[in-house]
Coordinates of C-alpha atoms (C1' of nucleotides) in Angstrom, one line a residue:
Chain C
X259 CA 0.0 0.0 0.0
X260 CA 1.5 3.3 -1.1
X261 CA 0.4 6.6 0.1
X262 CA 1.1 9.6 -2.0
X263 CA 0.7 12.9 -0.2
X264 CA 0.5 16.0 -2.3
X265 CA 0.6 19.3 -0.5
X266 CA 0.5 21.7 -3.3
X267 CA -1.9 24.3 -4.4
X268 CA -1.7 23.2 -7.9
X269 CA -1.8 19.5 -7.9
X270 CA -1.6 18.6 -11.6
X271 CA 1.8 20.1 -12.0
X272 CA 2.8 18.4 -8.9
X273 CA 1.6 15.1 -10.2
X274 CA 3.4 15.6 -13.5
X275 CA 6.6 16.3 -11.7
X276 CA 6.2 13.5 -9.2
X277 CA 9.5 12.2 -8.0
X278 CA 10.7 9.2 -10.1
X279 CA 10.4 7.1 -7.0
X280 CA 6.7 6.7 -7.8
X281 CA 6.0 4.2 -10.5
X282 CA 4.0 4.9 -13.6
X283 CA 0.8 3.2 -12.3
X284 CA 0.8 5.4 -9.2
X285 CA 1.2 8.5 -11.3
X286 CA -1.5 7.4 -13.6
X287 CA -3.9 6.9 -10.7
X288 CA -3.1 10.3 -9.4
X289 CA -3.6 11.9 -12.7
X290 CA -6.8 10.1 -13.2
X291 CA -8.0 11.5 -10.0
X292 CA -7.1 14.9 -11.2
X293 CA -9.1 14.5 -14.3
X294 CA -12.0 13.2 -12.2
X295 CA -11.9 16.6 -10.5
X296 CA -11.8 18.5 -13.7
X297 CA -14.9 16.6 -14.9
X298 CA -16.7 17.3 -11.7
X299 CA -18.7 20.4 -11.6
X300 CA -18.4 20.6 -7.9
X301 CA -15.5 20.1 -5.5
X302 CA -17.6 18.6 -2.8
X303 CA -16.8 16.1 -0.1
X304 CA -17.8 13.3 -2.5
X305 CA -15.0 14.2 -4.9
X306 CA -12.6 13.9 -2.0
X307 CA -13.9 10.5 -1.3
X308 CA -13.3 9.5 -4.9
X309 CA -9.7 10.6 -4.6
X310 CA -9.1 8.4 -1.7
X311 CA -10.4 5.3 -3.5
X312 CA -8.3 4.8 -6.4
X313 CA -7.1 1.3 -6.4
X314 CA -6.9 -2.0 -4.6
X315 CA -3.3 -2.4 -4.2
X316 CA -2.3 1.2 -4.2
X317 CA -3.9 4.0 -2.4
X318 CA -3.1 7.4 -3.6
X319 CA -4.1 10.0 -1.1
X320 CA -4.3 13.5 -2.5
X321 CA -4.0 15.6 0.5
X322 CA -5.1 18.9 -0.7
X323 CA -4.2 22.1 1.0
X324 CA -6.1 23.9 -1.6
X325 CA -7.6 22.7 -4.8
X326 CA -8.6 25.9 -6.3
X327 CA -6.3 25.2 -9.1
X328 CA -8.1 22.4 -10.7
X329 CA -8.8 24.3 -13.8
X330 CA -7.1 27.6 -12.9
X331 CA -4.2 27.0 -15.0
X332 CA -2.8 28.1 -18.2
X333 CA -1.9 25.8 -20.9
X334 CA 1.8 26.2 -20.2
X335 CA 1.2 24.8 -16.7
X336 CA 1.8 28.1 -14.9
X337 CA -0.7 29.1 -12.3
X338 CA -3.5 31.2 -13.9
X339 CA -4.1 34.6 -12.3
X340 CA -7.2 34.9 -10.3
X341 CA -10.3 35.3 -12.4
X342 CA -12.0 38.7 -12.3
X343 CA -15.4 38.7 -13.7
X344 CA -16.1 41.3 -16.3
X345 CA -18.6 44.0 -15.7
X346 CA -21.0 42.4 -18.1
X347 CA -20.7 39.0 -16.4
X348 CA -21.2 40.6 -13.1
X349 CA -24.3 42.5 -14.2
X350 CA -25.8 39.4 -15.7
X351 CA -25.2 37.5 -12.6
X352 CA -26.7 40.3 -10.5
X353 CA -29.7 40.4 -12.7
X354 CA -30.2 36.7 -12.3
X355 CA -29.7 37.0 -8.6
X356 CA -32.4 39.6 -8.3
X357 CA -34.8 37.2 -9.9
X358 CA -33.8 34.2 -7.8
X359 CA -31.1 33.9 -5.2
X360 CA -30.7 30.2 -5.8
X361 CA -30.3 28.3 -9.0
X362 CA -31.3 24.8 -10.0
X363 CA -29.0 22.7 -12.1
X364 CA -30.5 23.7 -15.4
X365 CA -30.4 27.4 -14.6
X366 CA -26.9 27.1 -13.5
X367 CA -25.9 25.3 -16.6
X368 CA -27.6 27.8 -18.9
X369 CA -26.1 30.8 -17.1
X370 CA -22.7 29.2 -17.2
X371 CA -23.0 28.8 -21.0
X372 CA -24.3 32.3 -21.4
X373 CA -21.4 33.7 -19.4
X374 CA -18.8 31.3 -20.8
X375 CA -18.0 30.2 -17.3
X376 CA -18.0 26.8 -15.6
X377 CA -21.1 25.9 -13.7
X378 CA -19.0 25.6 -10.6
X379 CA -18.0 29.2 -11.0
X380 CA -21.7 30.3 -11.3
X381 CA -22.5 28.2 -8.2
X382 CA -19.7 29.8 -6.2
X383 CA -20.7 33.2 -7.3
X384 CA -24.2 32.7 -6.0
X385 CA -23.0 31.2 -2.8
X386 CA -20.7 34.2 -2.2
X387 CA -23.4 36.6 -3.2
X388 CA -25.9 35.1 -0.8
X389 CA -23.2 35.4 1.9
X390 CA -22.6 39.1 1.1
X391 CA -26.3 39.8 1.1
X392 CA -26.7 38.2 4.5
X393 CA -23.7 40.1 5.9
X394 CA -25.1 43.4 4.6
X395 CA -28.4 42.7 6.2
X396 CA -26.8 41.8 9.5
X397 CA -24.9 45.1 9.4
X398 CA -28.1 47.0 8.7
X399 CA -29.9 45.1 11.6
X400 CA -27.0 45.8 13.9
X401 CA -27.1 49.5 13.1
X402 CA -30.8 49.6 13.7
X403 CA -30.5 47.8 17.0
X404 CA -27.7 50.3 18.1
X405 CA -30.0 53.2 17.3
X406 CA -32.8 51.6 19.3
X407 CA -30.4 51.0 22.1
X408 CA -29.3 54.7 22.1
X409 CA -32.9 55.9 21.9
X410 CA -34.0 53.7 24.8
X411 CA -31.0 54.7 26.9
X412 CA -31.9 58.4 26.4
X413 CA -35.5 57.6 27.2
X414 CA -34.4 55.8 30.3
X415 CA -32.3 58.7 31.4
X416 CA -35.1 61.1 30.9
X417 CA -37.5 58.9 32.8
X418 CA -35.1 58.5 35.6
X419 CA -34.7 62.3 35.8
X420 CA -38.4 62.7 35.7
X421 CA -38.8 60.3 38.5
X422 CA -36.3 62.2 40.6
X423 CA -38.1 65.4 39.9
X424 CA -41.4 63.9 40.9
X425 CA -39.9 62.5 44.1
X426 CA -38.7 66.0 44.9
X427 CA -42.0 67.4 43.9
X428 CA -43.8 65.1 46.2
X429 CA -41.9 66.5 49.1
X430 CA -42.6 70.1 48.1
X431 CA -46.3 70.7 47.7
X432 CA -48.4 72.2 46.3
X433 CA -48.1 70.1 43.1
X434 CA -49.7 72.4 40.7
X435 CA -47.0 75.0 41.3
X436 CA -44.2 72.8 40.0
X437 CA -45.5 70.9 37.0
X438 CA -42.8 68.6 35.6
X439 CA -41.4 69.4 32.2
X440 CA -41.9 66.1 30.5
X441 CA -42.2 67.2 26.9
X442 CA -42.2 64.4 24.3
X443 CA -42.5 61.7 26.9
X444 CA -44.8 58.7 26.7
X445 CA -46.0 58.1 30.2
X446 CA -48.7 56.1 32.0
X447 CA -50.5 56.7 35.2
X448 CA -50.1 53.7 37.4
X449 CA -53.5 54.1 38.8
X450 CA -55.8 55.2 35.9
X451 CA -53.4 53.4 33.4
X452 CA -53.8 56.0 30.7
X453 CA -50.9 56.5 28.3
X454 CA -50.3 59.9 26.9
X455 CA -47.5 61.4 24.8
X456 CA -46.7 64.4 27.0
X457 CA -46.0 67.6 25.1
X458 CA -47.1 66.3 21.8
X459 CA -48.9 69.6 21.2
X460 CA -46.7 72.6 22.0
X461 CA -49.7 74.8 22.2
X462 CA -50.8 73.1 25.3
X463 CA -47.7 74.1 27.2
X464 CA -49.5 76.8 29.0
X465 CA -52.0 75.8 31.6
X466 CA -55.2 77.7 32.2
X467 CA -56.1 78.2 35.8
X468 CA -59.0 75.8 35.3
X469 CA -56.7 73.1 34.0
X470 CA -54.4 73.6 36.9
X471 CA -57.2 73.2 39.2
X472 CA -58.5 70.0 37.6
X473 CA -54.9 68.7 37.5
X474 CA -54.4 69.4 41.1
X475 CA -57.6 67.6 42.2
X476 CA -56.6 64.6 40.1
X477 CA -53.0 64.6 40.9
X478 CA -53.6 64.6 44.6
X479 CA -55.4 61.3 44.3
X480 CA -53.1 60.0 41.5
X481 CA -49.7 61.4 42.1
X482 CA -48.2 60.6 38.7
X483 CA -46.6 62.7 36.1
X484 CA -48.6 60.8 33.5
X485 CA -51.8 62.2 34.8
X486 CA -50.6 65.7 34.3
X487 CA -50.6 64.9 30.6
X488 CA -54.3 63.8 30.8
X489 CA -55.2 67.4 31.2
X490 CA -53.5 68.7 28.1
Chain A
dG101 C1' -40.6 0.2 7.1
dC102 C1' -35.7 0.8 8.6
dT103 C1' -30.9 1.6 7.7
dG104 C1' -26.5 3.0 5.9
dG105 C1' -23.9 4.9 2.2
dA106 C1' -23.5 8.0 -1.8
dG107 C1' -24.5 12.2 -3.8
dC108 C1' -25.7 16.8 -3.7
dG109 C1' -26.6 21.7 -2.2
dC110 C1' -26.1 25.0 1.1
dA111 C1' -24.2 28.1 5.0
dA112 C1' -20.3 29.5 7.5
dG113 C1' -15.8 30.2 7.7
dT114 C1' -11.2 30.6 5.5
dT115 C1' -7.6 31.4 2.1
dA116 C1' -5.4 33.7 -1.5
dC117 C1' -5.1 36.9 -5.0
dA118 C1' -6.2 41.5 -7.4
dT119 C1' -6.7 46.2 -6.8
dC120 C1' -6.4 50.6 -4.8
dA121 C1' -5.2 54.3 -1.6
Chain X
dA118 C1' 8.2 50.7 -5.3
dG119 C1' 6.4 48.9 -1.1
dT120 C1' 2.6 48.2 2.0
dG121 C1' -1.7 47.6 4.4
dA122 C1' -6.8 47.5 3.6
dT123 C1' -10.4 45.8 1.1
dG124 C1' -13.2 43.1 -2.2
dT125 C1' -14.0 38.8 -3.8
dA126 C1' -13.2 34.2 -6.3
dA127 C1' -12.4 29.8 -4.8
dC128 C1' -11.9 26.7 -1.3
dT129 C1' -13.0 23.5 3.2
dT130 C1' -15.9 21.7 6.5
dG131 C1' -20.0 20.3 8.4
dC132 C1' -24.9 19.5 8.1
dG133 C1' -29.3 18.2 6.2
dC134 C1' -31.8 16.2 2.6
dT135 C1' -32.9 12.7 -0.9
dC136 C1' -32.3 8.5 -3.3
dC137 C1' -31.3 3.7 -3.5
dA138 C1' -29.8 -0.9 -2.4

DNA sequence: GCTGGAGCGCAAGTTACATCA
DNA sequence: AGTGATGTAACTTGCGCTCCA
């Protein structure tokens, strides 16, 4: 049992330049495995399994560090530079992605032919595109949550301050003389359970004597800043 | 009907290269 | 020219699903 470990990014050139210590059959097995890869549209786990099952008496293990190379090679055997999709290819892919974010085999094949790419490349592009979309959405969500957090923190601060004021107010009657400034605050009376957006209408900032009187009678029984708003 | 292996597609994470400031 | 940051093509790994013997 022979084990052949190949730790190269570009494993066909490695195979072709295998040390003479490996016999022809071994090299042939390894090269066959390479061609199996090339024929495969997907570099999935299954293809790895195939690599590891090449013969009865000889086991050629292609230990890939990276297999990106499989067809990323020029005819002269030198590593091909990383593919950059053209603007036209990208826009067509984008257009298709807008229509459906996943592709079935036929769609993938057709798109690959249209773009003069391998189906695997189209597949990878869609996978990466979905990942980018998800990442962007996560960033947007994160930003939104941060804003919510900031708003709630501010609201909390304001309410805490309001609470302090009310506590102080409670000690210094009469209430109607020191109405809390709670503009723009959503508050609820714990007794009558009415929610009011305090200060929604700036025109109500000024109290009439009658309003103050009403407020006073209510507030003495319901000592809450919320109830102050009920009289606006 | 249940089971295990093969095959496939996907998400998540990583690597490596191209490009740009 | 050299370099770090960024974008992205291509990859690996793990999981779930379906099909079939």
